[in-house]
mmCIF file of C-alpha atoms in Angstrom:
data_model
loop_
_atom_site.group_PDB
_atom_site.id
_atom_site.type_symbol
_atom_site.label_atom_id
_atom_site.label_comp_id
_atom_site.label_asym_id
_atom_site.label_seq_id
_atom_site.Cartn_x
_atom_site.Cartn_y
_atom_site.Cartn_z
ATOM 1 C CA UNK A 1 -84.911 144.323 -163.617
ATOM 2 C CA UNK A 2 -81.703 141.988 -163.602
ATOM 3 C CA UNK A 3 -78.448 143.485 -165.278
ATOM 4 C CA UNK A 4 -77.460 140.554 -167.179
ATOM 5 C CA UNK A 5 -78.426 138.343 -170.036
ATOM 6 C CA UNK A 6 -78.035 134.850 -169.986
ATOM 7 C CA UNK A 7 -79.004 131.987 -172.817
ATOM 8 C CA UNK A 8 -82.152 130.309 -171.941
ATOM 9 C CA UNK A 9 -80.896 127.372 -172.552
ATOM 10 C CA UNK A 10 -77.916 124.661 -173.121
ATOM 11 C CA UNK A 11 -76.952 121.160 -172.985
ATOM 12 C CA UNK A 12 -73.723 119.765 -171.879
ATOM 13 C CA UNK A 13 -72.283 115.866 -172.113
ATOM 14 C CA UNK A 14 -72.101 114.511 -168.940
ATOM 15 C CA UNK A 15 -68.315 114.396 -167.806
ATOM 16 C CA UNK A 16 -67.653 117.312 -170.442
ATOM 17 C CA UNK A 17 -67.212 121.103 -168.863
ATOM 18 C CA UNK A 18 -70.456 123.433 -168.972
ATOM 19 C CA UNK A 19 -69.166 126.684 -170.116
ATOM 20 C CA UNK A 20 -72.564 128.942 -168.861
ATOM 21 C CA UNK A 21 -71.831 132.626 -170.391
ATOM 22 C CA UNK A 22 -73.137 135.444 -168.936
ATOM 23 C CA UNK A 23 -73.288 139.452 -170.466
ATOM 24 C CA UNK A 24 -73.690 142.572 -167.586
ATOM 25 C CA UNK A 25 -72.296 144.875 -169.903
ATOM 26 C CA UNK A 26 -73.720 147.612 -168.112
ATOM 27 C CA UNK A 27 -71.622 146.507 -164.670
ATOM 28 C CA UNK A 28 -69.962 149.326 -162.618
ATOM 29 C CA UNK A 29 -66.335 149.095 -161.414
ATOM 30 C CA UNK A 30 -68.172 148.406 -157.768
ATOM 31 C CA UNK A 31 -70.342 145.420 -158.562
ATOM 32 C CA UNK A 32 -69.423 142.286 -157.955
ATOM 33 C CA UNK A 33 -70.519 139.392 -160.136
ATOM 34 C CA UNK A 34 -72.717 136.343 -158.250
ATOM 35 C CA UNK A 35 -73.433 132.385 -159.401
ATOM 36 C CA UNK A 36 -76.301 130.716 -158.072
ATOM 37 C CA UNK A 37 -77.829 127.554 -159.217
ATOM 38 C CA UNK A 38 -81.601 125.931 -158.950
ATOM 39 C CA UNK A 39 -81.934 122.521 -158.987
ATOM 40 C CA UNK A 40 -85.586 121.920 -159.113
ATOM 41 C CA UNK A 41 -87.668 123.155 -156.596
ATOM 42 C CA UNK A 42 -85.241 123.645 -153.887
ATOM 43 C CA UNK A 43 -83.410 126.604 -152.770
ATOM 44 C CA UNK A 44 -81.015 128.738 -154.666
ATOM 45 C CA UNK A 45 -77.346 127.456 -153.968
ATOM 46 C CA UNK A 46 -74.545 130.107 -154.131
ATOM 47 C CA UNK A 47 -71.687 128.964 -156.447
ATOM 48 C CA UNK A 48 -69.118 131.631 -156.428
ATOM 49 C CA UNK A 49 -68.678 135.354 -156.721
ATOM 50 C CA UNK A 50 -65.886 137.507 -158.095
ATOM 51 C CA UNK A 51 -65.329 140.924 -158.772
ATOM 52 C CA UNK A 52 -62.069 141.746 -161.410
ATOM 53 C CA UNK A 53 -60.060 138.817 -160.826
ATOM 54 C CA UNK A 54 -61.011 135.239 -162.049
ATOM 55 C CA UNK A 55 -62.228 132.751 -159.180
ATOM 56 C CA UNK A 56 -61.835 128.888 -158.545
ATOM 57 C CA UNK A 57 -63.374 127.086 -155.424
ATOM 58 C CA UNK A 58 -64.205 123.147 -155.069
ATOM 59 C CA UNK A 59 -67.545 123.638 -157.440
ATOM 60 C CA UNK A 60 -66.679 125.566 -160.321
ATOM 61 C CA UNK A 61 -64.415 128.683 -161.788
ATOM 62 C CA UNK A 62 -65.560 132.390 -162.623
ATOM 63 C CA UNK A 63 -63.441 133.832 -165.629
ATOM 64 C CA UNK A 64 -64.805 137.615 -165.875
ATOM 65 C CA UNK A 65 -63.460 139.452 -168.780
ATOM 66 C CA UNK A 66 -60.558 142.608 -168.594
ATOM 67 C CA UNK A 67 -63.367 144.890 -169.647
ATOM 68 C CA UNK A 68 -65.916 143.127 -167.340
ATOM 69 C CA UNK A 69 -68.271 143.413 -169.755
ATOM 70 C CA UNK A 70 -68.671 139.458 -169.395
ATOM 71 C CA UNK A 71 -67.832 136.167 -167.461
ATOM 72 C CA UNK A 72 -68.231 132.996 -167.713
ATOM 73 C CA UNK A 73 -69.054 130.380 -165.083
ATOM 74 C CA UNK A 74 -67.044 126.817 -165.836
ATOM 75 C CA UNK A 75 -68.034 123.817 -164.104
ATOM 76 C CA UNK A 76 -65.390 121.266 -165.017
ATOM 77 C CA UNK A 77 -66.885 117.907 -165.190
ATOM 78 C CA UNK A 78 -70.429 118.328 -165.247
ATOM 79 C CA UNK A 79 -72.548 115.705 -164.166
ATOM 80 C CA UNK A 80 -76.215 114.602 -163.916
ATOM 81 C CA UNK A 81 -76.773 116.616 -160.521
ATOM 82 C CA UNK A 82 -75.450 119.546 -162.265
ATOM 83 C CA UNK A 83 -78.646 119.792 -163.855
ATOM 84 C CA UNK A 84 -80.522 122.998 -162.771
ATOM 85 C CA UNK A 85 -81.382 126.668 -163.479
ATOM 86 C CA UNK A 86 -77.979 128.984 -163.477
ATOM 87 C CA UNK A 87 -78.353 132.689 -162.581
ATOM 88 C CA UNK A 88 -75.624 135.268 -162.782
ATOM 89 C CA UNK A 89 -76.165 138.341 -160.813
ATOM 90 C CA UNK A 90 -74.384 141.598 -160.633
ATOM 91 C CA UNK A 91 -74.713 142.915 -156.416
ATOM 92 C CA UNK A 92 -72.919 146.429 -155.452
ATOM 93 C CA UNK A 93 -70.020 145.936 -153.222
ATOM 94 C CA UNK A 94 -71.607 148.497 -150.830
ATOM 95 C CA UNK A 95 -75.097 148.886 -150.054
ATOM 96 C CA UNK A 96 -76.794 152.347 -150.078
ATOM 97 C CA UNK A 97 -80.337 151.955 -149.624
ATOM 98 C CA UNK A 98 -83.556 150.204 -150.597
ATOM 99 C CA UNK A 99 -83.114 148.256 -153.519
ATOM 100 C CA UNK A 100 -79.457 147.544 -153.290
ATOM 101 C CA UNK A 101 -79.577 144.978 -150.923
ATOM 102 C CA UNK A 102 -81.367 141.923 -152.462
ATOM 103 C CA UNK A 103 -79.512 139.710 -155.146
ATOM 104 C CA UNK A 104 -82.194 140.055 -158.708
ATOM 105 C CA UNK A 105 -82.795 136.980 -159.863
ATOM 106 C CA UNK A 106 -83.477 137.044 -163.913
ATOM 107 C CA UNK A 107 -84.480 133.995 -165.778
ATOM 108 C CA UNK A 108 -81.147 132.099 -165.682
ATOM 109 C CA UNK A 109 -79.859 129.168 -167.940
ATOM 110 C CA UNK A 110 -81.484 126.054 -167.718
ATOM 111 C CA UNK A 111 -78.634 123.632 -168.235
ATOM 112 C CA UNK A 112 -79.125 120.311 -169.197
ATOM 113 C CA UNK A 113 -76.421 117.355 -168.538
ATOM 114 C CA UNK A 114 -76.994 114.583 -171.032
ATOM 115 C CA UNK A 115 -75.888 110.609 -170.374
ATOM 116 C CA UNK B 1 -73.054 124.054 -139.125
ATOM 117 C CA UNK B 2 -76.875 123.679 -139.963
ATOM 118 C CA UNK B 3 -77.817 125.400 -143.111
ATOM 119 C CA UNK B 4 -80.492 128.005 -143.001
ATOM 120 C CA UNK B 5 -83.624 126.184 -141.893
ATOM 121 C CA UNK B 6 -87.457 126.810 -142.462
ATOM 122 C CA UNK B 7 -90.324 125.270 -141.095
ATOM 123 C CA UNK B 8 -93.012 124.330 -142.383
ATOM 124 C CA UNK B 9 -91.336 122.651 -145.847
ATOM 125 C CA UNK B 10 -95.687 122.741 -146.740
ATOM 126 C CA UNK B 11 -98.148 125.097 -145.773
ATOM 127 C CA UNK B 12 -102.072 124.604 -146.998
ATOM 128 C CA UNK B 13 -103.923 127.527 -145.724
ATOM 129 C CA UNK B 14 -107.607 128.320 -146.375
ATOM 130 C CA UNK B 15 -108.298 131.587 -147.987
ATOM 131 C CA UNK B 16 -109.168 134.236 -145.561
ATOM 132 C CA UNK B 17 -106.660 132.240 -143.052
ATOM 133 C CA UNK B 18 -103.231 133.333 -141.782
ATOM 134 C CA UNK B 19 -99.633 131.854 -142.931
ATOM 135 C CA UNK B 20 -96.928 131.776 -140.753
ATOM 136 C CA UNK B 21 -93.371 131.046 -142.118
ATOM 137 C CA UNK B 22 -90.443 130.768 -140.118
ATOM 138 C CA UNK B 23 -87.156 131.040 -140.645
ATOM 139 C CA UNK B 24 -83.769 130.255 -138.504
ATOM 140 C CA UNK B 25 -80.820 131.344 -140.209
ATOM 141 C CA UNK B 26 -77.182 129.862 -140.158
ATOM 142 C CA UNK B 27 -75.486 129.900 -136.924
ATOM 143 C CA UNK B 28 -73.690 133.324 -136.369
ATOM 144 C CA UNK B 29 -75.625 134.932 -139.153
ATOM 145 C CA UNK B 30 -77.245 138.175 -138.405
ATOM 146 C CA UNK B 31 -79.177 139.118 -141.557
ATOM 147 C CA UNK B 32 -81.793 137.078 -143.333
ATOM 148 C CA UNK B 33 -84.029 138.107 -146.488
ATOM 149 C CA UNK B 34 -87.097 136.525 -147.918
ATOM 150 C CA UNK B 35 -88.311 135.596 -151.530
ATOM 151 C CA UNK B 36 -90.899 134.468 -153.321
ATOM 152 C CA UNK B 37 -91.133 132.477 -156.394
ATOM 153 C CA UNK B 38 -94.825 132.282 -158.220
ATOM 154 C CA UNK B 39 -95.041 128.895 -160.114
ATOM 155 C CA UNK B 40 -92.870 128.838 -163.476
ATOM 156 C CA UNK B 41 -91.242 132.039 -162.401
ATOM 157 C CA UNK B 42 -88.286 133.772 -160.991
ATOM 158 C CA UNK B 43 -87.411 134.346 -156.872
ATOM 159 C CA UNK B 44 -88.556 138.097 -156.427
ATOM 160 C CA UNK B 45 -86.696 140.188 -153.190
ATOM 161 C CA UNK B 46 -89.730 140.498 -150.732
ATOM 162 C CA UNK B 47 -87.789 142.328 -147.589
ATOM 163 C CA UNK B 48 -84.310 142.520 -145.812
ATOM 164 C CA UNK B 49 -84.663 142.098 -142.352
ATOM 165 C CA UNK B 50 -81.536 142.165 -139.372
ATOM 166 C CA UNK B 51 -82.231 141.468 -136.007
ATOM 167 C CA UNK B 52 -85.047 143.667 -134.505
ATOM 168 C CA UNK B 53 -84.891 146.390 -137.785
ATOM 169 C CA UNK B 54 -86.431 145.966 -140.900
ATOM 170 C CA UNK B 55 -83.771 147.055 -143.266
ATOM 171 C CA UNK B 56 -85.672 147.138 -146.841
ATOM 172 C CA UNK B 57 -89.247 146.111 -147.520
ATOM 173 C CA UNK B 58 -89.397 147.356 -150.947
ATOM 174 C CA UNK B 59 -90.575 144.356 -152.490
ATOM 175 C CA UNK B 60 -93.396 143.503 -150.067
ATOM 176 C CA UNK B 61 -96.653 143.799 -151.175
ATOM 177 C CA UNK B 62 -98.181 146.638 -149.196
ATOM 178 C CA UNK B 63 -101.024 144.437 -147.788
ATOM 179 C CA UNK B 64 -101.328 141.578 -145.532
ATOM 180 C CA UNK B 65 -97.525 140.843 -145.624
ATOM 181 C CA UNK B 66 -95.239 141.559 -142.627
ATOM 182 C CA UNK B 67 -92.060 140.410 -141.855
ATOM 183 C CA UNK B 68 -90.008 140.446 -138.070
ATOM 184 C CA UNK B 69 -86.722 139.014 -137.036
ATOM 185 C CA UNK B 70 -86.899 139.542 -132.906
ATOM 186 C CA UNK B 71 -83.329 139.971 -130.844
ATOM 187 C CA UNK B 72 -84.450 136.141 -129.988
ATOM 188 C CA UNK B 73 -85.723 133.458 -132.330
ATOM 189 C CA UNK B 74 -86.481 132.751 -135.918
ATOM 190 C CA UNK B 75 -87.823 135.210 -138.428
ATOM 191 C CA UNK B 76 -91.337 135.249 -139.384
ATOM 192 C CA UNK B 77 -93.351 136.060 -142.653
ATOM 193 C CA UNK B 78 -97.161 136.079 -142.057
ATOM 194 C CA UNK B 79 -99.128 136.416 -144.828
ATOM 195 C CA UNK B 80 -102.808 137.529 -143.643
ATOM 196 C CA UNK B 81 -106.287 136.664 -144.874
ATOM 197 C CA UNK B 82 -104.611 134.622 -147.652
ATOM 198 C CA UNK B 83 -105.788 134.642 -151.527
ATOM 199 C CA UNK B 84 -105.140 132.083 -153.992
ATOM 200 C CA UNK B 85 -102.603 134.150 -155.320
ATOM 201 C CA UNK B 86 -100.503 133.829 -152.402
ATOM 202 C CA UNK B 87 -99.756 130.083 -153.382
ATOM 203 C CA UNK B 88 -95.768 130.121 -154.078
ATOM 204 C CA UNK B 89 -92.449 128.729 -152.975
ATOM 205 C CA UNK B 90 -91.621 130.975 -149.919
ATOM 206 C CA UNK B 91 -87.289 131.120 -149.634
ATOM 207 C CA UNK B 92 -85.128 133.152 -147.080
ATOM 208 C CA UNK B 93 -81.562 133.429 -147.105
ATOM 209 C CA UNK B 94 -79.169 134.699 -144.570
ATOM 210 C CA UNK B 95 -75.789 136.240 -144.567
ATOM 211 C CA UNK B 96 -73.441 137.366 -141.579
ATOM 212 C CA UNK B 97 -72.820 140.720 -140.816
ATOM 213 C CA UNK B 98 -72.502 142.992 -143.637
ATOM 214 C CA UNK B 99 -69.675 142.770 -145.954
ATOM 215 C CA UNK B 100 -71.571 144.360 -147.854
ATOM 216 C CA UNK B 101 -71.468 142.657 -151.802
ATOM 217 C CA UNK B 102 -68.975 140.660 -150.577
ATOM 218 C CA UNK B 103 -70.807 138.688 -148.117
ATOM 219 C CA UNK B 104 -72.720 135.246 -150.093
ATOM 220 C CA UNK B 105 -76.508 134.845 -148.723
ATOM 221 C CA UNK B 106 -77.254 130.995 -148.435
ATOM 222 C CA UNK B 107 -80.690 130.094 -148.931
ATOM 223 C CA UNK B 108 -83.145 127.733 -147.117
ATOM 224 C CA UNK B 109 -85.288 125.175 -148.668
ATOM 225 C CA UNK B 110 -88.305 126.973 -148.645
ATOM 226 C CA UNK B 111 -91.321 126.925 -147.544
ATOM 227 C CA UNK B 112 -94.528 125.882 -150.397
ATOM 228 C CA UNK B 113 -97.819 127.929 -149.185
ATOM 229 C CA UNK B 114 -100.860 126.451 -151.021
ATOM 230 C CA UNK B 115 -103.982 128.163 -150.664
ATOM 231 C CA UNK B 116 -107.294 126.201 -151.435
#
């Protein structure tokens, strides 16, 4: 089962910044935290990653929380091909058998950018 | 740099007939994994394959599924005698060698198995 919770659902105004939240209060000190994105019916696109420190590339920023409890995942100018289903995913930073190696998709946020 | 690349984008298969999905991953990447994703649901782990060892099947199903990545060529999932039940968006991913967490997987477009 996935270690995080994510809203369903949210809309954002094109041109605005999409502020996706994401809860893993049950992370360990050696997970790291994983974006991904679906955009219908294609393949999962990584975002970013981070695991204490907040992250920035050319697509969007990760700002995880001191307790790490929580992050957030900020694209700044959101547009119409931002539309798609967001995932956040917690992943071990080493991998000790079965089950630790895959990244568990849960249900994600379907964001919406509106005209 | 070609993304992760898998052939065929459509599959229609006859139940009782065998699917063959292939998958070459990104140049210089050693490790590739396979999902599925049943209509209106999430990607599910199916197995973690490097080159010539099977790392972690735990989310195969136990029949008719198998999964190889040979020293040479792409990686395969064959589905035999498929069901209607096997119709689903078929995705694998690949990574370079291990960073463990810290190494991003990069995922395919997929591969969309339709049995009639």
């Amino acid at each position: 089962d996935a270690k995080t919770t994510q809203p369903p659902s949210m809309d954002c105004a094109e041109g605005r910044a999409a502020n996706l939240p994401c809860n893993h209060s049950t992370i360990s000190g050696n997970e790291y935290v994983y974006w991904y994105r679906q955009i219908h019916s294609q393949g999962p696109q990584y975002i970013i990653h981070g695991l204490k420190n907040n992250e920035t590339n050319e697509m969007a920023s990760l700002i995880i929380t001191e307790d790490r409890k929580s992050s957030t995942l900020i694209l700044p100018h959101a547009t119409l091909r931002d539309t798609a289903v967001y995932y956040c995913i917690v992943r071990p930073t080493l991998f000790s058998g079965a089950g630790s190696y895959q990244l568990t998709f849960g249900k994600g946020t379907k964001l919406s950018v509106i005209p | 740099n070609a993304g992760v690349m898998q052939n065929p984008r459509h599959l229609v298969r006859r139940r009782g007939q065998e699917a063959r999905l292939r998958c070459s991953p990104m140049k210089g990447h050693s490790h590739v994994y396979w999902y599925r994703q049943l209509p209106e649901e999430g990607l599910k782990f199916m197995v973690y394959l490097q080159k010539e060892n099977i790392i972690d099947e735990s989310g195969m199903p136990k029949e008719r599924f198998s999964a190889e990545f040979p020293k040479e060529g792409p990686s395969i999932l064959r589905i035999q005698q498929v069901v209607r039940g096997d119709s689903a968006a078929y995705f694998c991913a690949s990574s370079p060698p291990s960073g463990g967490g810290n190494t991003e997987a990069f995922f395919g477009q997929g591969t969309r198995l339709t049995v009639v």
